[in-house]
Structure formats: structure tokens, C-alpha cells
XYZ file of C-alpha atoms in Angstrom:
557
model
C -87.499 -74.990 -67.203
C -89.207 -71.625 -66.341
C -92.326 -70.715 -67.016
C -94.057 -67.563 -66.969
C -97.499 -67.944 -64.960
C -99.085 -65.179 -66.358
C -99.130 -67.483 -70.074
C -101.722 -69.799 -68.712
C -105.146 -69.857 -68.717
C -107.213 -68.767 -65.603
C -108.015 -71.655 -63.508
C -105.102 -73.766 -64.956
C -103.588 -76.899 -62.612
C -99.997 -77.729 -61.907
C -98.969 -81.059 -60.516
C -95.812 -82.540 -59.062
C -94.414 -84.643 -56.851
C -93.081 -81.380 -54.572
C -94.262 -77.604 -55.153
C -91.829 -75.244 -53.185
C -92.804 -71.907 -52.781
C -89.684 -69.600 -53.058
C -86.645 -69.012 -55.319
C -84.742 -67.309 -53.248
C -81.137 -69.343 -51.598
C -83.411 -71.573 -49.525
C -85.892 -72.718 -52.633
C -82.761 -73.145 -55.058
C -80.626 -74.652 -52.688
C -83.340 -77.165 -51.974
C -84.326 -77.664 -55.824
C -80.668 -78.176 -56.808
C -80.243 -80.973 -54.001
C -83.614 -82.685 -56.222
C -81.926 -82.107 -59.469
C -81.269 -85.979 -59.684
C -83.756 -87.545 -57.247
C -85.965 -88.482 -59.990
C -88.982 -86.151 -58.302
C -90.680 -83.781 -59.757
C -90.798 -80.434 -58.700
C -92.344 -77.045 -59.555
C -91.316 -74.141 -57.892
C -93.685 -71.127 -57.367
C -91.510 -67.460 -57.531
C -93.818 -64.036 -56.388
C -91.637 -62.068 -58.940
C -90.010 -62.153 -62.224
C -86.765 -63.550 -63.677
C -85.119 -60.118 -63.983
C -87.739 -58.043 -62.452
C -89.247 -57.859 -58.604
C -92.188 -57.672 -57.459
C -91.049 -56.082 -53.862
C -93.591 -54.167 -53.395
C -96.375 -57.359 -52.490
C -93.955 -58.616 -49.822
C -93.769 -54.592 -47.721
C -95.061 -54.799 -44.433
C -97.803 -52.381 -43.837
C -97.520 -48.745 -42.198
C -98.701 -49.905 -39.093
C -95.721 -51.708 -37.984
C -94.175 -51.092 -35.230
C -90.502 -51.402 -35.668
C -88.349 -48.972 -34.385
C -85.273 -47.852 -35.756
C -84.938 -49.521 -39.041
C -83.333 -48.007 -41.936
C -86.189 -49.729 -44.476
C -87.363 -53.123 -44.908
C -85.805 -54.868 -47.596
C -87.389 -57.718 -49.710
C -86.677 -58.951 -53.119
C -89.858 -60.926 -54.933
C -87.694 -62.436 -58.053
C -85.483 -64.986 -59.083
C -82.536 -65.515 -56.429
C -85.014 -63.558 -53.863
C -82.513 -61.558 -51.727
C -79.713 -63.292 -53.109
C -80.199 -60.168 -56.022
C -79.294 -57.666 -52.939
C -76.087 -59.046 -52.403
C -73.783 -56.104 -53.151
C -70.176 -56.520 -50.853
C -67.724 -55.754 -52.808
C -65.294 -58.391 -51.902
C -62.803 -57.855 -54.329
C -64.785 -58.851 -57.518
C -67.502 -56.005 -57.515
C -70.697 -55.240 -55.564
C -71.791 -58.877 -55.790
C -70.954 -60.784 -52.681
C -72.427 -61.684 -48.771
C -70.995 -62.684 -46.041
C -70.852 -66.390 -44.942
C -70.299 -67.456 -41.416
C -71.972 -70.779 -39.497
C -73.325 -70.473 -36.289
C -71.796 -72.048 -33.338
C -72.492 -74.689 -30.809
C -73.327 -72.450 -28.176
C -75.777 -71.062 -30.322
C -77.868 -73.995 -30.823
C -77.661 -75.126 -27.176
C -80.764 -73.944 -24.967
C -79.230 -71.140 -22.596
C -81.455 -70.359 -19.379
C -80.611 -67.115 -19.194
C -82.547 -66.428 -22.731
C -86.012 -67.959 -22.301
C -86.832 -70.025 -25.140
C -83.505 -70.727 -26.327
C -82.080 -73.859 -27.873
C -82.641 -75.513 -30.962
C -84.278 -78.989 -31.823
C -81.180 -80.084 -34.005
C -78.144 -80.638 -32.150
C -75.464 -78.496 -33.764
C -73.306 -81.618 -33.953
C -75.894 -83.000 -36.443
C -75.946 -79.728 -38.240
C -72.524 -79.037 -39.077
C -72.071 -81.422 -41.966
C -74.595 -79.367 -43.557
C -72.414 -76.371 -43.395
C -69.807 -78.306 -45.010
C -71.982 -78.963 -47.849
C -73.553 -75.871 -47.686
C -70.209 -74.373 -48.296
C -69.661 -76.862 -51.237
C -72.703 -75.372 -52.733
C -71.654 -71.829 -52.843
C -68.621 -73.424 -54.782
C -66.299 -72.442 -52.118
C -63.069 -74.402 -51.337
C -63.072 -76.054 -47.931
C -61.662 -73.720 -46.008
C -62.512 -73.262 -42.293
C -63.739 -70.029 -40.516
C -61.134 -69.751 -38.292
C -57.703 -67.830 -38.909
C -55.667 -71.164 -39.353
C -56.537 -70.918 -43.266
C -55.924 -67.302 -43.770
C -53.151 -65.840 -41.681
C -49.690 -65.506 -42.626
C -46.511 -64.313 -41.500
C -46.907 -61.313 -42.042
C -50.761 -61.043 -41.864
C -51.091 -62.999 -38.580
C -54.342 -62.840 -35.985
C -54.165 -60.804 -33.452
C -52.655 -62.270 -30.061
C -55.656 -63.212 -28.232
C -55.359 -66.567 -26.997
C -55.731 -67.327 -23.660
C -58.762 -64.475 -23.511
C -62.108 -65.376 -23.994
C -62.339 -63.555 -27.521
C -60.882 -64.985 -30.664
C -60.565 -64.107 -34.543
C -63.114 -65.374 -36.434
C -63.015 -65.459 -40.555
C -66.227 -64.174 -42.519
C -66.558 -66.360 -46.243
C -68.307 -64.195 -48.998
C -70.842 -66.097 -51.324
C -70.969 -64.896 -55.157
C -74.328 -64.342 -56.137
C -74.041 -65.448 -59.581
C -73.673 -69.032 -58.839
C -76.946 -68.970 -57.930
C -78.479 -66.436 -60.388
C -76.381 -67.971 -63.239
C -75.169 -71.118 -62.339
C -77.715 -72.943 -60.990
C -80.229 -70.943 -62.861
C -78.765 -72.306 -65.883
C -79.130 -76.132 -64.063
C -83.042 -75.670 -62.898
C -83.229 -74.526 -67.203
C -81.955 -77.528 -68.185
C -83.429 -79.848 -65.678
C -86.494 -82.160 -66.993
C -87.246 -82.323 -63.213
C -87.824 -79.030 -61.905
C -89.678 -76.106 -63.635
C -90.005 -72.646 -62.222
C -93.481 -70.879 -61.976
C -92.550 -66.894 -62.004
C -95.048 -64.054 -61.775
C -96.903 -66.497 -59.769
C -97.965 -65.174 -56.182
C -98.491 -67.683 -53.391
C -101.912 -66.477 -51.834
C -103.528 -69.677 -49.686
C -102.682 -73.034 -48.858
C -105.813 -76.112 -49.618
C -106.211 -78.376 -46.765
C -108.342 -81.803 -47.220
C -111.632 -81.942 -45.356
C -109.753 -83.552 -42.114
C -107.025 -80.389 -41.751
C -104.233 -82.856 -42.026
C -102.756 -82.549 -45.330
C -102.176 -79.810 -47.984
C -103.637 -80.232 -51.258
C -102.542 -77.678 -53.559
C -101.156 -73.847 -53.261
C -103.445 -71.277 -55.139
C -100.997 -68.452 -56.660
C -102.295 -65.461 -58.299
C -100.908 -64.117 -61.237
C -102.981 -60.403 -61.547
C -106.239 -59.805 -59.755
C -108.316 -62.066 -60.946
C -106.291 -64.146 -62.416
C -105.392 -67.270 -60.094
C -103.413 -70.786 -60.623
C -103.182 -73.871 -58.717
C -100.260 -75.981 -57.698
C -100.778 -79.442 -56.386
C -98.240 -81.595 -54.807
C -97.538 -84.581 -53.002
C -94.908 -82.811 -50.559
C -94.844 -78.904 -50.013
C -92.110 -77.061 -49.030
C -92.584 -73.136 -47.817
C -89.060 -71.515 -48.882
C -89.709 -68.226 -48.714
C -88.502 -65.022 -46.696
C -88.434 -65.053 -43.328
C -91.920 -62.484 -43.210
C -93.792 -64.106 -46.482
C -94.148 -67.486 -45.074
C -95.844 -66.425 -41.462
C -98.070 -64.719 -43.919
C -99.179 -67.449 -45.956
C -99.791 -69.862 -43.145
C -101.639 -67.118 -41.178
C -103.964 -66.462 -44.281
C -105.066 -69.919 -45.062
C -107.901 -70.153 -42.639
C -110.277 -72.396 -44.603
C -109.605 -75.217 -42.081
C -108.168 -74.016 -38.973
C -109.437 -70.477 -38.013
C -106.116 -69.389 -37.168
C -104.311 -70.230 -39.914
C -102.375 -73.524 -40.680
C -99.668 -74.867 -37.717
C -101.378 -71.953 -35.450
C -103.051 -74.167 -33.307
C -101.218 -72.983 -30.085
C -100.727 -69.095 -31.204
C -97.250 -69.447 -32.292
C -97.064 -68.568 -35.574
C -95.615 -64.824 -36.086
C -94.533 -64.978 -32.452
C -90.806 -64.812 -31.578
C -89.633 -62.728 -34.605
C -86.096 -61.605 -34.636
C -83.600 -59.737 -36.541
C -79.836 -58.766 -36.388
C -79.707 -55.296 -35.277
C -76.399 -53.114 -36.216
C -74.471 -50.940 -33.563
C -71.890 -48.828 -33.460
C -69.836 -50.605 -30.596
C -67.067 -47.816 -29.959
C -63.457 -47.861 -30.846
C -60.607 -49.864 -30.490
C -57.121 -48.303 -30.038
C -53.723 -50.859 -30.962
C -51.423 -50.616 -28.247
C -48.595 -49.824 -31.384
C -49.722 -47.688 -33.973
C -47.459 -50.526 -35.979
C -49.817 -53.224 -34.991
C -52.193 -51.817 -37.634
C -49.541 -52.490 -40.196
C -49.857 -56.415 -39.155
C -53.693 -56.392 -39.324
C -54.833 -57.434 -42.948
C -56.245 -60.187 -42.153
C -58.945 -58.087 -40.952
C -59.487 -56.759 -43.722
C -62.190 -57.504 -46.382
C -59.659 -58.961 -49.251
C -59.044 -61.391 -51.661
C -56.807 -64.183 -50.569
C -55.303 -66.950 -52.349
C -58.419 -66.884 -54.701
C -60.952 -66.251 -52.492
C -62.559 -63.365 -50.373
C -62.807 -62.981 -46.881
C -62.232 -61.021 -43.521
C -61.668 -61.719 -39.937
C -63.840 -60.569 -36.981
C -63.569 -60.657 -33.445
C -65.917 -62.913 -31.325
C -66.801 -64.292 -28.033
C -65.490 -67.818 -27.564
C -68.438 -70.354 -26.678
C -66.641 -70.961 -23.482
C -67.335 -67.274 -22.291
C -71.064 -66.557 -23.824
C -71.692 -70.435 -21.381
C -69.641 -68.535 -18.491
C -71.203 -65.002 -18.575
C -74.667 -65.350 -19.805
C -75.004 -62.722 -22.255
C -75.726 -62.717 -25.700
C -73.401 -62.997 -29.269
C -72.222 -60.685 -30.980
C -69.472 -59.656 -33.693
C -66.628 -56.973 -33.318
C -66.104 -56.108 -37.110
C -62.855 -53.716 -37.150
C -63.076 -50.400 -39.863
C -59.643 -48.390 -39.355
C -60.086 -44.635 -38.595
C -58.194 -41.441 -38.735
C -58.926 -39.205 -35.260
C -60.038 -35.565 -36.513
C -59.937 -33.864 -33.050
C -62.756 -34.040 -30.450
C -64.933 -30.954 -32.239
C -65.022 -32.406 -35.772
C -65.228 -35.865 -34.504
C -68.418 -34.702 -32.454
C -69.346 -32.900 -35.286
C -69.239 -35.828 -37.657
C -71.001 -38.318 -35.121
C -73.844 -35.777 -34.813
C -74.317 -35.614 -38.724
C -74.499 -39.373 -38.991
C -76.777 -39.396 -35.957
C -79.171 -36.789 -37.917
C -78.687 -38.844 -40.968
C -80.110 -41.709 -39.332
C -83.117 -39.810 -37.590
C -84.026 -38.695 -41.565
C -83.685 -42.424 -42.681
C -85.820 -43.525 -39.790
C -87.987 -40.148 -39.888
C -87.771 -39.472 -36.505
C -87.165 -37.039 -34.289
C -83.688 -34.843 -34.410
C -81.825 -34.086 -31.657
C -81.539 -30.444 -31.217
C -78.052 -30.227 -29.947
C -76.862 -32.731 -32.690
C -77.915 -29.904 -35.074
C -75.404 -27.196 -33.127
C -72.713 -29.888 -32.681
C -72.754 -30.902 -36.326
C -72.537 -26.981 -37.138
C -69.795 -26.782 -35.008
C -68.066 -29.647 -36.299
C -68.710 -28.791 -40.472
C -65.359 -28.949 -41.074
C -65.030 -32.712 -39.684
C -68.182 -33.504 -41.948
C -66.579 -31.975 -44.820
C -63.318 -34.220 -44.373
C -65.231 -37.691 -44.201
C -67.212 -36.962 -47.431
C -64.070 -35.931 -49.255
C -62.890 -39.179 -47.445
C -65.494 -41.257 -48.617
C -66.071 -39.549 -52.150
C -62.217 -39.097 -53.316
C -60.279 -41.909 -51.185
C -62.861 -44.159 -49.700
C -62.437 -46.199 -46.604
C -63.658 -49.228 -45.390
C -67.208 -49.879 -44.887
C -69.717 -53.241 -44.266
C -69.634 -52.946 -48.479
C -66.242 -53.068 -49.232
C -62.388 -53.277 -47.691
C -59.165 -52.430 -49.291
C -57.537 -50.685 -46.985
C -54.391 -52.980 -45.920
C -53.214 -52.566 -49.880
C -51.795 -49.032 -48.833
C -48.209 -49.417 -48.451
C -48.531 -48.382 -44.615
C -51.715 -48.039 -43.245
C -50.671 -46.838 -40.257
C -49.594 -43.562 -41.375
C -53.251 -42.731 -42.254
C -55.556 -44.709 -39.275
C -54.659 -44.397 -35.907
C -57.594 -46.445 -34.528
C -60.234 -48.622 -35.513
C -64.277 -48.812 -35.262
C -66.206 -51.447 -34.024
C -69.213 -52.446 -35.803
C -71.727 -55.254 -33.898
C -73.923 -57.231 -35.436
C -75.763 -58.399 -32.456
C -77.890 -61.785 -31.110
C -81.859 -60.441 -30.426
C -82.984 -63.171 -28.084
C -86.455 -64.725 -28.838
C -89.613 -62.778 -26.997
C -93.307 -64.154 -27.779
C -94.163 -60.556 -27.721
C -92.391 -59.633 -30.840
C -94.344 -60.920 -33.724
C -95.926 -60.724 -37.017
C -99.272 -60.521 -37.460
C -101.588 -59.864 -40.797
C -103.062 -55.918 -40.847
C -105.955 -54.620 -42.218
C -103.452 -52.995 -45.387
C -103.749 -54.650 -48.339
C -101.375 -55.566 -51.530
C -101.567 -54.538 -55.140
C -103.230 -58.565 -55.856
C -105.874 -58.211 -52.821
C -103.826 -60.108 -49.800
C -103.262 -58.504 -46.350
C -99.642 -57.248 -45.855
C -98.181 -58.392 -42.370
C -97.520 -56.223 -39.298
C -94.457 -56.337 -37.431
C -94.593 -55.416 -33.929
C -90.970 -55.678 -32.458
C -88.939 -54.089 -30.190
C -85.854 -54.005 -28.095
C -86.746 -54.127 -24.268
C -83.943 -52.967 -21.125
C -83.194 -56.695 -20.538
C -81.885 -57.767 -24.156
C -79.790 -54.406 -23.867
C -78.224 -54.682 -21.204
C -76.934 -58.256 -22.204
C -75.968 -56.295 -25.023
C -73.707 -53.838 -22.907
C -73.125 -57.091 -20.934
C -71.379 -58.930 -23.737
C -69.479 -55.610 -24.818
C -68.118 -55.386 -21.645
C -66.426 -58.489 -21.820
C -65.002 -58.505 -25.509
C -63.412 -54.797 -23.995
C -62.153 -56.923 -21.015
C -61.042 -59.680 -22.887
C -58.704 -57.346 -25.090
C -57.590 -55.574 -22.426
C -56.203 -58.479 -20.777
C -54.405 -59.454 -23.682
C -52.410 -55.936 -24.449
C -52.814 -55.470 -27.470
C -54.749 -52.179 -26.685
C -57.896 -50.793 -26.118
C -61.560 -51.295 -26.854
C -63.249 -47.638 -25.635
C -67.182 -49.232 -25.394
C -69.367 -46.299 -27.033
C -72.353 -45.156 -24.290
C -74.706 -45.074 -24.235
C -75.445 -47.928 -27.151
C -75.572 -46.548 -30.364
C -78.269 -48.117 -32.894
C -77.496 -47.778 -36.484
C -80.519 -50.024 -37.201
C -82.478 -52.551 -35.787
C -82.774 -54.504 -39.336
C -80.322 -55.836 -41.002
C -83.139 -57.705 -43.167
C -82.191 -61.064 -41.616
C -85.703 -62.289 -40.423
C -85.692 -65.030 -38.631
C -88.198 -67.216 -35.406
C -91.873 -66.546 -36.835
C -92.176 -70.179 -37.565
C -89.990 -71.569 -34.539
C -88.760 -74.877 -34.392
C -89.580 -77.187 -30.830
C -90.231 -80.839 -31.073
C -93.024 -79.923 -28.678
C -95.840 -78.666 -31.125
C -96.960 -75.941 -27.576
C -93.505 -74.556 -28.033
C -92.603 -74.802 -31.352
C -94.708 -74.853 -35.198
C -92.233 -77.081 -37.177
C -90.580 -80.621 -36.022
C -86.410 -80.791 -35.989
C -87.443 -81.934 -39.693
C -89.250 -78.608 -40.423
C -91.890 -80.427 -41.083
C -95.031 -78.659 -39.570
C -96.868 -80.060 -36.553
C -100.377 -81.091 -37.628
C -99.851 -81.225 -41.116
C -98.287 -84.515 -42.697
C -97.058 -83.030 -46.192
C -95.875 -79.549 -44.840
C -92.322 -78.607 -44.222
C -90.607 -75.387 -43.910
C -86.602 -74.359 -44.887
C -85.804 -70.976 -43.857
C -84.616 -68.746 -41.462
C -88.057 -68.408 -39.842
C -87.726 -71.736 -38.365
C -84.739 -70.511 -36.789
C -85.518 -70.815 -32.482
C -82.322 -68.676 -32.342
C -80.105 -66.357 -34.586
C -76.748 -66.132 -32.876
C -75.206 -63.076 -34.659
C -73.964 -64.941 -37.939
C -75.775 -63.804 -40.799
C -78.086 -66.536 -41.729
C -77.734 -67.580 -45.117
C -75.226 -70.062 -45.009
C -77.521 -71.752 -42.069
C -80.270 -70.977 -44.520
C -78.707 -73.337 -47.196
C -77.898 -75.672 -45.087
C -81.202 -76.358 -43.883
C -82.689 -76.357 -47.516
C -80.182 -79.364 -48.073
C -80.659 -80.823 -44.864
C -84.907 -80.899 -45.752
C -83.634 -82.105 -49.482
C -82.566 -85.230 -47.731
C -85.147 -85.861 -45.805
C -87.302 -85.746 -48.954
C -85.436 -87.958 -50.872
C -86.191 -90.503 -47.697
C -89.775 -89.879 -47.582
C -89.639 -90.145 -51.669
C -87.546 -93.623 -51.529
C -90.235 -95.300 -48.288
C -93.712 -94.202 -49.028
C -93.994 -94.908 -52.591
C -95.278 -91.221 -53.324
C -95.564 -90.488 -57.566
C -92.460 -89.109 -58.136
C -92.786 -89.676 -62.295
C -94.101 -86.376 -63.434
C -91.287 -84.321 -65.086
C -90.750 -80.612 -63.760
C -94.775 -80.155 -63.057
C -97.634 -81.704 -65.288
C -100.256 -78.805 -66.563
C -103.421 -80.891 -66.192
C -106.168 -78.266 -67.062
C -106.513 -75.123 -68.705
């Protein structure tokens, strides 16, 4: 059932056995695993059905937060599940999918405060069933499902990189499918227009007892549960905990300054290019590709094995492969410089005079990527395509490398509330975050090796671009402000995301995330959300909690 918020009367009470906050992946996937757990559960969205309400989730202008391209967030049904938009095959309507990996769940002592309180080896069913719930067939993320004769990996074995296969979720099975389960469901209801603004604590500080959500100024609703879940965005829930300072000063599982702290992202680099020892190889390469195959989307990747990242101490990252035609060194310089202004405009910073004279000199080179791009695109993050030309070879000679790269956890780089405040009255967050020399230079560290590593297996050459190039530090994957330790000094949830300090409080996002690896986090994400559904359904079954009210009770109005 949904409901819109704004219909009820000022002052009006919603009760249920569970009230999560958030309907974006992490709140659906968590309400669909309740679907049949005969619990009640209301779910509280900041937007609309069809319409966002972005805006109340910006941070303010006195971040600090260099090189970004623009903060997304999406306040609506689906959350940033609406953003999806790779065309993999079946229109701009897809994301990438891709688990983390052992290594990155294991504390590393070379990254200070690394390691997560799950071992991955009790995680990875829930990718499996995460997986599932993206109605994907069981396929694995390695080439062995993929590859073909003619569209093998490439021969790396024996080297310390391998081929790894990106997935691609649909976002209508969760903005149609299971939106069309939660609307039929007696159990869960959905609260839209409905902004979460403070959490109620009881007298002792222990326990939440209700969510107030405002609807307009002025115009507030209250949600009260027996169990709470916070499934927002990865900057909306360090904001609500940090604002609810009725009982604890600080805000609610702040107790040892730790919530906002450790904030991280996936920044995006341009990594450099790599050359095929045969121009033919390229012919043989479709398998990195974005494509459809055998009824389903996908792409492989190059990555550092867990072995080496153990071995070298650096940091994760991706080598995502875009093939290239060379235009000569002046229009090539020319063209680099124009997308180096372009991103100075997008970040509004400064230019680089000499870009300016370079990208004059170079026009021509400009002028042949946008006909490129306008008349015969190629391959971008948003969409492949190009291994359907009969020989691709006779168009790319070489191929770009794209990272998406591991930022390791700093206390320094947090979120904090500012003095700015949103259209309903609430403080937006800061974020303060930056890169410092050490994280890059396990960046340059870990490229290094993945140019090694191919080197050593001949099938050409990986040319490292230097210095490193930033194409932005955000990929809008927010994850750490809400760590995960078992120790509550290190960490603000338990390894059952529930919240240290507060017995009714648990968390399911990619804030709780101690680490980020490289993978973007979504399929983690959902993982999680079932992973917490579980443990609900336990606490449910053995404490006897009132799990009888269908989808939310309105008690007063």
C-alpha cells in the first residue's frame, strides 16, 4: 500500500511492528525480504512516487569536496535506483553489479582502520541472494560464464591481474516489480512525501520510540515502531542520527565521535592507455565489451587478484577498457586539454592557461571526437557496442583505461551538520573530504602493478597516464559515515548493523560500510538489507515483539 503523507492530519500516529526509513534498493530490498514474515512494516520515503524531492538531501555550499562533478541524490521511490541510466543493451536503465572480494573485507595494516566485522565468507551467500533479487540468473563474475571461442579473456593467468565480469541490474524490477508487490502487500505500506527529521529516544537513551517526519513546514507525522531500520543514502542517515540530540548531545550512536567520520567515495580516473601487442587482439576482445549475452548484460574488467593487493599493499582498483582511435600527438593533446577545461567548468575551478592554447592548437582533434561521439558514438561508462562492428580493429588501435578506485578510510574525512538549512527547516550536512599524498600514491602504487602485471604477460602495453588524472572524486557511492566495528570506540553499528547503545536501532546501507573496495556498492547494499531482513525475522520469532498490525496502524488524527 502507499500512502501519501501529506493526506493526514497534522499530528497523526503511525504504528508498526518495523518503520524503515528509505525506499531506495536498501529499504525495498529489506521490505521485500518481510513481505511474508507476518510483521508489519511502514516505510517512510523523503520524496514522491514519481517525483523527487532532491533538493532536501544537497549538502550545503560549505563543503569541502574537491573535484566532484555534482552531488547526486534522488529523494523518491527507488531512491537512486531512478538514476540508473547504462545502457546495457535494453536502454538507459541499467547499473553495474559486482561483489566485493575477500581481500576487501579482511583488515589490511597498511590501511589503518581496515577490515570488516563480517567475515566475507559469511557474506557471500548474501550476494547469491542478492543476485536472485535483481532477478538475475546465477551466473558468476568471473569470465568462466561469459567467454567463448571466439570472445575469450585475455591471457593473463599466471600474472597477478585477472578478468573480472561486471552484472547490470534493471531498474524496473524494483520500480515496477516490487513496487507492484509492496502495493499489494497487507504487510507493508509506504509513507511518501514524508521527511525523516528526528529520531524519539525513551527517557533512559536506550531505545527509539518513534521517527517524527515532516510533510511541509509545519506540518509533522509520527512513526512508531517496535524495530527501526535507517535505509537511507549513504549522507541522509549520518544526518538524522547527528540531529536527534534530545537524549545524547551528540546525536544518537555518537557517543565516541564517530558518526560522519570515515566517509568515502569511489573516485574516477583516467588511468592511461593500453596498447594490444596485435592490433588483431582487439578483434578477440568482446567480452570486454558492455553487451548483451545469452540474455543478459554484462562486461569484463581487469582487476588485481587478492593474492597481489595481500602481497603489495596498495589499494583496489578497476581497469575498465574503452577502445580508441590515435589522432596524432597535437589533436590528441588538443582533445585532452578540452576535456581537462571541461572538467575545471563542471567543477568551477580554475583553468589551466596552457590547456586553453593546447586545445586551440588541437581544434581539429576536438572537432573529430564530437563528430565521433554525436554521429558514430563510442564507448563510454553509459553504454558499449562497439565489438558489433564487423572489425573493430580497423577503427581503434588502442584502448583507455578508466579506474574506479578504493579511498581508504581517514577519521578526518567526515560529515558533519552546517549552519545551511533545507526548504522544511533541517540543517543540510557538510562534507569535508579529501584525497591526501599517501592514498595517492597507493593509487600510482596499484597502477604500477596492473601495468607490470600485463606486461609480463605480452599481450601489450598499459602506458600509466602521469601525473594521475581525476575525472571526479564522486561517483555518488557514499559509503563509512556510520562504520561498522564490534568495538562500539571503533565502530557505531554491531556486525548486525544494529547500533551500539541503542537496542531497537539497526542500519542497512552503504554507510556502514568500514571499507569500499572499488566495486560499486549496490549489490553489497542489497545484500546487507537481506542479510538485516533475517536477522529481524529472528528477533521477530524470540522476543515475542507485536508483529499483528497490517502495513502500519493510523492511531490518531
Amino acid at each position: 500500500m502507499f500512502v501519501d503523507t501529506k493526506t493526514l492530519d497534522q499530528d497523526s500516529v503511525i504504528r508498526s511492528g518495523i518503520c524503515i526509513v528509505g525506499s531506495g534498493p536498501a529499504g525495498v530490498a529489506l521490505a521485500t525480504e518481510l513481505l511474508n514474515a507476518g510483521i508489519s512494516v511502514s516505510i517512510i520515503e523523503s520524496g514522491g512516487l514519481d517525483k523527487d524531492a532532491s533538493d532536501l538531501g544537497q549538502p550545503a555550499k560549505t563543503s569541502v569536496f574537491p573535484d566532484h562533478r555534482g552531488i547526486w541524490t534522488n529523494r523518491q521511490f527507488g531512491g537512486n535506483g531512478v538514476l540508473w541510466h547504462v545502457n546495457a543493451g535494453l536502454g538507459p536503465n541499467h547499473l553495474r553489479l559486482l561483489p566485493m572480494t575477500a581481500a576487501d573485507f579482511e583488515a589490511r595494516p597498511w590501511i589503518d582502520d581496515s577490515g570488516w566485522a563480517v567475515p566475507y565468507s559469511d557474506f557471500a551467500p548474501y550476494y547469491d541472494r542478492a543476485q536472485s533479487w535483481f532477478d538475475l540468473d546465477a551466473r558468476s563474475y568471473t569470465p568462466a560464464d561469459w567467454e567463448s571461442a571466439e570472445t575469450s579473456a585475455l591471457a593473463l593467468q599466471g600474472t597477478g591481474v585477472r578478468t573480472g565480469m561486471f552484472h547490470f541490474a534493471y531498474k524496473e524490477v524494483i520500480l515496477k516489480t516490487y513496487r507492484a508487490a509492496i502495493n499489494a502487500s497487507r504487510d507493508v505500506s509506504v509513507y511518501y512525501n514524508a521527511t525523516a527529521t528526528k529520531l524519539d529516544m525513551d527517557e533512559g537513551g536506550k531505545r527509539i520510540t518513534a521517527v517524527r517526519a515532516t510533510t511541509a513546514p509545519g506540518h509533522e507525522v509520527t512513526f512508531e515502531a517496535d524495530m527501526f531500520v535507517l535505509a537511507q543514502g549513504g549522507l541522509s542517515t549520518p544526518q538524522l542520527l547527528l540531529a536527534s540530540t534530545d537524549r545524547h548531545q551528540n546525536g544518537i550512536g555518537n557517543q565516541n565521535d564517530l558518526v560522519g567520520r570515515y566517509f568515502m567515495d569511489h573516485p574516477l580516473l583516467f588511468g592511461g592507455t593500453f596498447t594490444p601487442a596485435s592490433r588483431d587482439l582487439i578483434d578477440r576482445m568482446a567480452l570486454y565489451d558492455l553487451r548483451r549475452i545469452d540474455g543478459m548484460s554484462a562486461m569484463g574488467h581487469l582487476q588485481l587478484t587478492d593474492e597481489v593487493l595481500r602481497q603489495e599493499q596498495c589499494v583496489n582498483l578497476s581497469g575498465i577498457l574503452f577502445p580508441r582511435r590515435s589522432m596524432g600527438a597535437r589533436r590528441e593533446a588538443g582533445f585532452q586539454a578540452s576535456q581537462r577545461l571541461r572538467a575545471a567548468m563542471q567543477k568551477r575551478g580554475k583553468f589551466n592557461i596552457g590547456d586553453i592554447f593546447t586545445a586551440a592548437k588541437g581544434v581539429d582533434g576536438i572537432g573529430r571526437q564530437f563528430y565521433d561521439r554525436l554521429f558514430a558514438p563510442i564507448s563510454h561508462l553509459g553504454i558499449g557496442g562497439w565489438s558489433n562492428r564487423e572489425r573493430p580493429s580497423e577503427e581503434f588501435d588502442h584502448f583507455e583505461v578508466l579506474h574506479q578506485v578504493e579511498q581508504p578510510p581517514r577519521r578526518d574525512n567526515r560529515i558533519v551538520l552546517g549552519k545551511e538549512l533545507d526548504a522544511l527547516g533541517n540543517r543540510r550536512i557538510e562534507i569535508h573530504c579529501t584525497w591526501n599524498d599517501a592514498d595517492m600514491d597507493m593509487v600510482r602504487k596499484s597502477q604500477q602493478i596492473m601495468a607490470r602485471e600485463i606486461r609480463k604477460s605480452g599481450i601489450g602495453e598499459f602506458k600509466v597516464q602521469d601525473p594521475v588524472e581525476v575525472k571526479t572524486s564522486s561517483t555518488t557511492h557514499f559509503m563509512g559515515a556510520t562504520r561498522m566495528h564490534d568495538d562500539p570506540t571503533k565502530g557505531v553499528v554491531d556486525s548486525q548493523c544494529r547500533v551500539h547503545g541503542v537496542d531497537n536501532l539497526m542500519i542497512s546501507g552503504s554507510s556502514v560500510f568500514p571499507t569500499g573496495g572499488y566495486a560499486n556498492p549496490t549489490l553489497s547494499i542489497v545484500a546487507m538489507s537481506i542479510r538485516v531482513a533475517d536477522q529481524l525475522k529472528r528477533d521477530f520469532r524470540t522476543s515475542g515483539l507485536n508483529s499483528s498490525r497490517a502495513g502500519g496502524t493510523l492511531v490518531t488524527a
